[in-house]
Amino acid sequence: MKIITNAKSLISLFKDYRTMTCEDLEDFYQSKCDYYQDYVGISLIAGALVSVMYIFSDRFLNGSFFPTLIPRFSILAVLLLFLIITNFFKSRGITVFIDYVLGHGMVLATIWSIYHLDIKVHASEGFIIMNLIFITLGFVSRPREIALSSLVFILEILISNLFNHYENLEIIIALQIPCAIAVFCSHCLLTLVYLDHYRVQQKLELAMVTDPLTQVYNRHLLEKIVTKNALIDAKEPVTIAMLDIDFFKQVNDEHGHYTGDLTLLYMGQMLSKQTHDNDYVIRFGGEEFIIILKECDVNNACARMEQFRRDIEASKDTPVPFTISVGISKYTGDFAKTIQNVDHALYKAKNSGRNCVVVV
């Protein structure tokens, strides 16, 4: 049955969610916020503008616009603050906070308006409608933020009862509690559904920066590193190495391109095994690889690359016997300049008889 299949999928996603680290969760919820914020932002703006129009229903209850004129239009000041902050700040924490400020601003404007109404019996309908705001806010929120917001909403109702004196407070609370539970549960399910989308997106992004033959990164990742200047803030030393398979054309000519591909695959696997988790192994083009060694000074990088060169030379399980040449340079803060330096070092290694490591 489809419902059983869906339940199994949700259970699997929940187990995946429970295994996520704090950093993974931060990235996940930032992605969720980025994905839904345009929808949430437009919905909140529309909701704030539409809430002003309730002044017409106030007129039917009061016989005049004026008593609730200021309370209804007060939401426009909060809306202006919302527009300013969302224009300048993009972090999830600030974005979600100002979303909830606008959402609860609509609640407080409504409570203020109810205070000036002669007939307050319809407050329960107004508060039920307010749950639409919290359904919308849930798209960018964590479950605990949704639960906290629902609790604050109930407290706002209870505190406002001290001066609004709702005729049907028990009914309002009795209706609000199941609504809050429903909003919370629906967004817990939405979080798991978005996790499925998030994992697919991760796989697609990884596929875009992964070389299909060697299974190491490709030049797309290198372009991202350069564009974002991702290494500029590194506190520990960073060293870059460029590695080239000696006489690779001869391998293709004598043994065929299939053996050449197996040789490149072998190189990718060996580099992945012998580098650290925070290092980058990138197929730069053809038989050339770039290795970005993070938290590694030049001396350490030279020792590691020399050991790797010896391992390749002495290996008995390579598709065909081959050697490598390596150029090394310290990361200077200018990525393009460092690549020039490391390329020059590799050129010197090739001109020095190959099968060696040269540092610039």
PDB file of N, CA and C in Angstrom, residues 14-83:
ATOM      1  N   PHE A  14      13.607  10.381   8.841  1.00  0.00           N
ATOM      2  CA  PHE A  14      13.747  10.779  10.242  1.00  0.00           C
ATOM      3  C   PHE A  14      15.044  10.240  10.824  1.00  0.00           C
ATOM      4  N   LYS A  15      15.387   8.993  10.490  1.00  0.00           N
ATOM      5  CA  LYS A  15      16.651   8.410  10.961  1.00  0.00           C
ATOM      6  C   LYS A  15      17.832   9.193  10.391  1.00  0.00           C
ATOM      7  N   ASP A  16      17.722   9.585   9.134  1.00  0.00           N
ATOM      8  CA  ASP A  16      18.767  10.402   8.507  1.00  0.00           C
ATOM      9  C   ASP A  16      18.891  11.735   9.244  1.00  0.00           C
ATOM     10  N   TYR A  17      17.756  12.348   9.541  1.00  0.00           N
ATOM     11  CA  TYR A  17      17.740  13.639  10.249  1.00  0.00           C
ATOM     12  C   TYR A  17      18.424  13.524  11.612  1.00  0.00           C
ATOM     13  N   ARG A  18      18.158  12.428  12.324  1.00  0.00           N
ATOM     14  CA  ARG A  18      18.705  12.246  13.672  1.00  0.00           C
ATOM     15  C   ARG A  18      20.229  12.061  13.653  1.00  0.00           C
ATOM     16  N   THR A  19      20.774  11.642  12.528  1.00  0.00           N
ATOM     17  CA  THR A  19      22.226  11.424  12.453  1.00  0.00           C
ATOM     18  C   THR A  19      22.992  12.686  12.040  1.00  0.00           C
ATOM     19  N   MET A  20      22.276  13.753  11.702  1.00  0.00           N
ATOM     20  CA  MET A  20      22.934  14.968  11.230  1.00  0.00           C
ATOM     21  C   MET A  20      23.630  15.694  12.381  1.00  0.00           C
ATOM     22  N   THR A  21      24.843  16.194  12.115  1.00  0.00           N
ATOM     23  CA  THR A  21      25.580  16.972  13.110  1.00  0.00           C
ATOM     24  C   THR A  21      25.007  18.380  13.190  1.00  0.00           C
ATOM     25  N   CYS A  22      25.469  19.147  14.176  1.00  0.00           N
ATOM     26  CA  CYS A  22      25.003  20.531  14.333  1.00  0.00           C
ATOM     27  C   CYS A  22      25.320  21.357  13.081  1.00  0.00           C
ATOM     28  N   GLU A  23      26.514  21.145  12.520  1.00  0.00           N
ATOM     29  CA  GLU A  23      26.899  21.878  11.309  1.00  0.00           C
ATOM     30  C   GLU A  23      26.012  21.479  10.131  1.00  0.00           C
ATOM     31  N   ASP A  24      25.722  20.179  10.018  1.00  0.00           N
ATOM     32  CA  ASP A  24      24.834  19.706   8.951  1.00  0.00           C
ATOM     33  C   ASP A  24      23.448  20.329   9.081  1.00  0.00           C
ATOM     34  N   LEU A  25      22.941  20.390  10.313  1.00  0.00           N
ATOM     35  CA  LEU A  25      21.617  20.968  10.546  1.00  0.00           C
ATOM     36  C   LEU A  25      21.586  22.446  10.215  1.00  0.00           C
ATOM     37  N   GLU A  26      22.656  23.160  10.562  1.00  0.00           N
ATOM     38  CA  GLU A  26      22.724  24.587  10.231  1.00  0.00           C
ATOM     39  C   GLU A  26      22.655  24.778   8.723  1.00  0.00           C
ATOM     40  N   ASP A  27      23.417  23.987   7.993  1.00  0.00           N
ATOM     41  CA  ASP A  27      23.420  24.085   6.535  1.00  0.00           C
ATOM     42  C   ASP A  27      22.063  23.678   5.956  1.00  0.00           C
ATOM     43  N   PHE A  28      21.463  22.640   6.538  1.00  0.00           N
ATOM     44  CA  PHE A  28      20.157  22.161   6.078  1.00  0.00           C
ATOM     45  C   PHE A  28      19.086  23.230   6.258  1.00  0.00           C
ATOM     46  N   TYR A  29      19.019  23.831   7.449  1.00  0.00           N
ATOM     47  CA  TYR A  29      17.976  24.830   7.700  1.00  0.00           C
ATOM     48  C   TYR A  29      18.242  26.138   6.962  1.00  0.00           C
ATOM     49  N   GLN A  30      19.517  26.455   6.713  1.00  0.00           N
ATOM     50  CA  GLN A  30      19.821  27.627   5.884  1.00  0.00           C
ATOM     51  C   GLN A  30      19.325  27.389   4.456  1.00  0.00           C
ATOM     52  N   SER A  31      19.541  26.162   3.956  1.00  0.00           N
ATOM     53  CA  SER A  31      19.067  25.809   2.620  1.00  0.00           C
ATOM     54  C   SER A  31      17.539  25.870   2.560  1.00  0.00           C
ATOM     55  N   LYS A  32      16.879  25.354   3.581  1.00  0.00           N
ATOM     56  CA  LYS A  32      15.409  25.375   3.648  1.00  0.00           C
ATOM     57  C   LYS A  32      14.889  26.810   3.683  1.00  0.00           C
ATOM     58  N   CYS A  33      15.565  27.659   4.442  1.00  0.00           N
ATOM     59  CA  CYS A  33      15.177  29.064   4.534  1.00  0.00           C
ATOM     60  C   CYS A  33      15.365  29.761   3.182  1.00  0.00           C
ATOM     61  N   ASP A  34      16.507  29.538   2.547  1.00  0.00           N
ATOM     62  CA  ASP A  34      16.770  30.157   1.245  1.00  0.00           C
ATOM     63  C   ASP A  34      15.731  29.714   0.207  1.00  0.00           C
ATOM     64  N   TYR A  35      15.341  28.452   0.295  1.00  0.00           N
ATOM     65  CA  TYR A  35      14.409  27.890  -0.685  1.00  0.00           C
ATOM     66  C   TYR A  35      13.005  28.484  -0.547  1.00  0.00           C
ATOM     67  N   TYR A  36      12.548  28.657   0.695  1.00  0.00           N
ATOM     68  CA  TYR A  36      11.162  29.072   0.935  1.00  0.00           C
ATOM     69  C   TYR A  36      10.990  30.559   1.263  1.00  0.00           C
ATOM     70  N   GLN A  37      12.084  31.286   1.542  1.00  0.00           N
ATOM     71  CA  GLN A  37      11.930  32.639   2.061  1.00  0.00           C
ATOM     72  C   GLN A  37      11.202  33.576   1.103  1.00  0.00           C
ATOM     73  N   ASP A  38      11.431  33.442  -0.198  1.00  0.00           N
ATOM     74  CA  ASP A  38      10.714  34.311  -1.138  1.00  0.00           C
ATOM     75  C   ASP A  38       9.208  34.139  -1.000  1.00  0.00           C
ATOM     76  N   TYR A  39       8.778  32.884  -0.921  1.00  0.00           N
ATOM     77  CA  TYR A  39       7.349  32.607  -0.733  1.00  0.00           C
ATOM     78  C   TYR A  39       6.855  33.160   0.592  1.00  0.00           C
ATOM     79  N   VAL A  40       7.613  32.905   1.657  1.00  0.00           N
ATOM     80  CA  VAL A  40       7.207  33.363   2.984  1.00  0.00           C
ATOM     81  C   VAL A  40       7.178  34.885   3.038  1.00  0.00           C
ATOM     82  N   GLY A  41       8.221  35.523   2.486  1.00  0.00           N
ATOM     83  CA  GLY A  41       8.283  36.982   2.510  1.00  0.00           C
ATOM     84  C   GLY A  41       7.114  37.623   1.784  1.00  0.00           C
ATOM     85  N   ILE A  42       6.812  37.140   0.576  1.00  0.00           N
ATOM     86  CA  ILE A  42       5.697  37.693  -0.198  1.00  0.00           C
ATOM     87  C   ILE A  42       4.369  37.451   0.520  1.00  0.00           C
ATOM     88  N   SER A  43       4.224  36.261   1.105  1.00  0.00           N
ATOM     89  CA  SER A  43       2.989  35.930   1.825  1.00  0.00           C
ATOM     90  C   SER A  43       2.798  36.832   3.040  1.00  0.00           C
ATOM     91  N   LEU A  44       3.887  37.094   3.776  1.00  0.00           N
ATOM     92  CA  LEU A  44       3.781  37.958   4.946  1.00  0.00           C
ATOM     93  C   LEU A  44       3.460  39.393   4.551  1.00  0.00           C
ATOM     94  N   ILE A  45       4.085  39.879   3.487  1.00  0.00           N
ATOM     95  CA  ILE A  45       3.793  41.243   3.018  1.00  0.00           C
ATOM     96  C   ILE A  45       2.324  41.356   2.609  1.00  0.00           C
ATOM     97  N   ALA A  46       1.866  40.350   1.842  1.00  0.00           N
ATOM     98  CA  ALA A  46       0.464  40.348   1.420  1.00  0.00           C
ATOM     99  C   ALA A  46      -0.463  40.260   2.635  1.00  0.00           C
ATOM    100  N   GLY A  47      -0.092  39.405   3.610  1.00  0.00           N
ATOM    101  CA  GLY A  47      -0.909  39.255   4.817  1.00  0.00           C
ATOM    102  C   GLY A  47      -0.999  40.540   5.613  1.00  0.00           C
ATOM    103  N   ALA A  48       0.147  41.250   5.722  1.00  0.00           N
ATOM    104  CA  ALA A  48       0.154  42.508   6.469  1.00  0.00           C
ATOM    105  C   ALA A  48      -0.726  43.551   5.791  1.00  0.00           C
ATOM    106  N   LEU A  49      -0.649  43.630   4.469  1.00  0.00           N
ATOM    107  CA  LEU A  49      -1.470  44.609   3.737  1.00  0.00           C
ATOM    108  C   LEU A  49      -2.946  44.248   3.813  1.00  0.00           C
ATOM    109  N   VAL A  50      -3.239  42.956   3.680  1.00  0.00           N
ATOM    110  CA  VAL A  50      -4.639  42.522   3.744  1.00  0.00           C
ATOM    111  C   VAL A  50      -5.208  42.737   5.147  1.00  0.00           C
ATOM    112  N   SER A  51      -4.372  42.559   6.190  1.00  0.00           N
ATOM    113  CA  SER A  51      -4.875  42.720   7.557  1.00  0.00           C
ATOM    114  C   SER A  51      -5.381  44.137   7.812  1.00  0.00           C
ATOM    115  N   VAL A  52      -4.820  45.117   7.090  1.00  0.00           N
ATOM    116  CA  VAL A  52      -5.302  46.493   7.221  1.00  0.00           C
ATOM    117  C   VAL A  52      -6.751  46.597   6.763  1.00  0.00           C
ATOM    118  N   MET A  53      -7.135  45.765   5.790  1.00  0.00           N
ATOM    119  CA  MET A  53      -8.485  45.829   5.222  1.00  0.00           C
ATOM    120  C   MET A  53      -9.558  45.348   6.195  1.00  0.00           C
ATOM    121  N   TYR A  54      -9.126  44.719   7.297  1.00  0.00           N
ATOM    122  CA  TYR A  54     -10.112  44.322   8.306  1.00  0.00           C
ATOM    123  C   TYR A  54     -10.779  45.530   8.940  1.00  0.00           C
ATOM    124  N   ILE A  55     -10.280  46.700   8.629  1.00  0.00           N
ATOM    125  CA  ILE A  55     -10.907  47.915   9.151  1.00  0.00           C
ATOM    126  C   ILE A  55     -12.347  48.034   8.652  1.00  0.00           C
ATOM    127  N   PHE A  56     -12.624  47.423   7.488  1.00  0.00           N
ATOM    128  CA  PHE A  56     -13.998  47.471   6.971  1.00  0.00           C
ATOM    129  C   PHE A  56     -14.930  46.593   7.791  1.00  0.00           C
ATOM    130  N   SER A  57     -14.433  45.409   8.218  1.00  0.00           N
ATOM    131  CA  SER A  57     -15.274  44.576   9.092  1.00  0.00           C
ATOM    132  C   SER A  57     -15.419  45.221  10.463  1.00  0.00           C
ATOM    133  N   ASP A  58     -14.369  45.963  10.904  1.00  0.00           N
ATOM    134  CA  ASP A  58     -14.475  46.690  12.181  1.00  0.00           C
ATOM    135  C   ASP A  58     -15.612  47.710  12.121  1.00  0.00           C
ATOM    136  N   ARG A  59     -15.795  48.312  10.950  1.00  0.00           N
ATOM    137  CA  ARG A  59     -16.840  49.322  10.804  1.00  0.00           C
ATOM    138  C   ARG A  59     -18.220  48.703  11.005  1.00  0.00           C
ATOM    139  N   PHE A  60     -18.400  47.456  10.518  1.00  0.00           N
ATOM    140  CA  PHE A  60     -19.692  46.810  10.715  1.00  0.00           C
ATOM    141  C   PHE A  60     -19.966  46.551  12.194  1.00  0.00           C
ATOM    142  N   LEU A  61     -18.893  46.298  12.957  1.00  0.00           N
ATOM    143  CA  LEU A  61     -19.065  46.006  14.386  1.00  0.00           C
ATOM    144  C   LEU A  61     -19.163  47.278  15.227  1.00  0.00           C
ATOM    145  N   ASN A  62     -18.450  48.333  14.812  1.00  0.00           N
ATOM    146  CA  ASN A  62     -18.389  49.567  15.609  1.00  0.00           C
ATOM    147  C   ASN A  62     -19.238  50.687  15.040  1.00  0.00           C
ATOM    148  N   GLY A  63     -19.552  50.577  13.739  1.00  0.00           N
ATOM    149  CA  GLY A  63     -20.280  51.664  13.101  1.00  0.00           C
ATOM    150  C   GLY A  63     -19.379  52.793  12.647  1.00  0.00           C
ATOM    151  N   SER A  64     -18.045  52.638  12.817  1.00  0.00           N
ATOM    152  CA  SER A  64     -17.115  53.702  12.439  1.00  0.00           C
ATOM    153  C   SER A  64     -15.726  53.093  12.192  1.00  0.00           C
ATOM    154  N   PHE A  65     -14.963  53.758  11.298  1.00  0.00           N
ATOM    155  CA  PHE A  65     -13.588  53.334  11.042  1.00  0.00           C
ATOM    156  C   PHE A  65     -12.622  53.774  12.137  1.00  0.00           C
ATOM    157  N   PHE A  66     -12.907  54.881  12.775  1.00  0.00           N
ATOM    158  CA  PHE A  66     -11.895  55.595  13.552  1.00  0.00           C
ATOM    159  C   PHE A  66     -11.348  54.853  14.778  1.00  0.00           C
ATOM    160  N   PRO A  67     -12.149  54.124  15.558  1.00  0.00           N
ATOM    161  CA  PRO A  67     -11.580  53.498  16.769  1.00  0.00           C
ATOM    162  C   PRO A  67     -10.418  52.543  16.477  1.00  0.00           C
ATOM    163  N   THR A  68     -10.497  51.814  15.349  1.00  0.00           N
ATOM    164  CA  THR A  68      -9.436  50.830  15.037  1.00  0.00           C
ATOM    165  C   THR A  68      -8.505  51.301  13.923  1.00  0.00           C
ATOM    166  N   LEU A  69      -8.583  52.559  13.552  1.00  0.00           N
ATOM    167  CA  LEU A  69      -7.774  53.077  12.451  1.00  0.00           C
ATOM    168  C   LEU A  69      -6.280  52.959  12.753  1.00  0.00           C
ATOM    169  N   ILE A  70      -5.851  53.465  13.903  1.00  0.00           N
ATOM    170  CA  ILE A  70      -4.422  53.414  14.265  1.00  0.00           C
ATOM    171  C   ILE A  70      -3.951  51.974  14.502  1.00  0.00           C
ATOM    172  N   PRO A  71      -4.692  51.157  15.274  1.00  0.00           N
ATOM    173  CA  PRO A  71      -4.244  49.765  15.477  1.00  0.00           C
ATOM    174  C   PRO A  71      -4.073  48.990  14.172  1.00  0.00           C
ATOM    175  N   ARG A  72      -5.015  49.140  13.255  1.00  0.00           N
ATOM    176  CA  ARG A  72      -4.919  48.392  12.000  1.00  0.00           C
ATOM    177  C   ARG A  72      -3.739  48.861  11.151  1.00  0.00           C
ATOM    178  N   PHE A  73      -3.517  50.173  11.090  1.00  0.00           N
ATOM    179  CA  PHE A  73      -2.436  50.693  10.255  1.00  0.00           C
ATOM    180  C   PHE A  73      -1.071  50.614  10.940  1.00  0.00           C
ATOM    181  N   SER A  74      -1.029  50.269  12.211  1.00  0.00           N
ATOM    182  CA  SER A  74       0.253  50.169  12.917  1.00  0.00           C
ATOM    183  C   SER A  74       1.133  49.065  12.329  1.00  0.00           C
ATOM    184  N   ILE A  75       0.513  48.058  11.715  1.00  0.00           N
ATOM    185  CA  ILE A  75       1.295  46.957  11.146  1.00  0.00           C
ATOM    186  C   ILE A  75       2.189  47.440  10.008  1.00  0.00           C
ATOM    187  N   LEU A  76       1.841  48.581   9.407  1.00  0.00           N
ATOM    188  CA  LEU A  76       2.653  49.091   8.300  1.00  0.00           C
ATOM    189  C   LEU A  76       4.035  49.521   8.780  1.00  0.00           C
ATOM    190  N   ALA A  77       4.133  49.985  10.021  1.00  0.00           N
ATOM    191  CA  ALA A  77       5.443  50.352  10.582  1.00  0.00           C
ATOM    192  C   ALA A  77       6.311  49.101  10.745  1.00  0.00           C
ATOM    193  N   VAL A  78       5.712  48.000  11.216  1.00  0.00           N
ATOM    194  CA  VAL A  78       6.438  46.736  11.350  1.00  0.00           C
ATOM    195  C   VAL A  78       6.815  46.202   9.969  1.00  0.00           C
ATOM    196  N   LEU A  79       5.921  46.367   9.006  1.00  0.00           N
ATOM    197  CA  LEU A  79       6.196  45.931   7.636  1.00  0.00           C
ATOM    198  C   LEU A  79       7.383  46.685   7.047  1.00  0.00           C
ATOM    199  N   LEU A  80       7.468  47.979   7.308  1.00  0.00           N
ATOM    200  CA  LEU A  80       8.598  48.770   6.827  1.00  0.00           C
ATOM    201  C   LEU A  80       9.901  48.266   7.430  1.00  0.00           C
ATOM    202  N   LEU A  81       9.901  47.965   8.729  1.00  0.00           N
ATOM    203  CA  LEU A  81      11.080  47.409   9.392  1.00  0.00           C
ATOM    204  C   LEU A  81      11.460  46.065   8.774  1.00  0.00           C
ATOM    205  N   PHE A  82      10.462  45.248   8.490  1.00  0.00           N
ATOM    206  CA  PHE A  82      10.682  43.940   7.855  1.00  0.00           C
ATOM    207  C   PHE A  82      11.371  44.100   6.497  1.00  0.00           C
ATOM    208  N   LEU A  83      10.887  45.034   5.680  1.00  0.00           N
ATOM    209  CA  LEU A  83      11.444  45.249   4.342  1.00  0.00           C
ATOM    210  C   LEU A  83      12.888  45.732   4.406  1.00  0.00           C
TER     211      LEU A  83
END
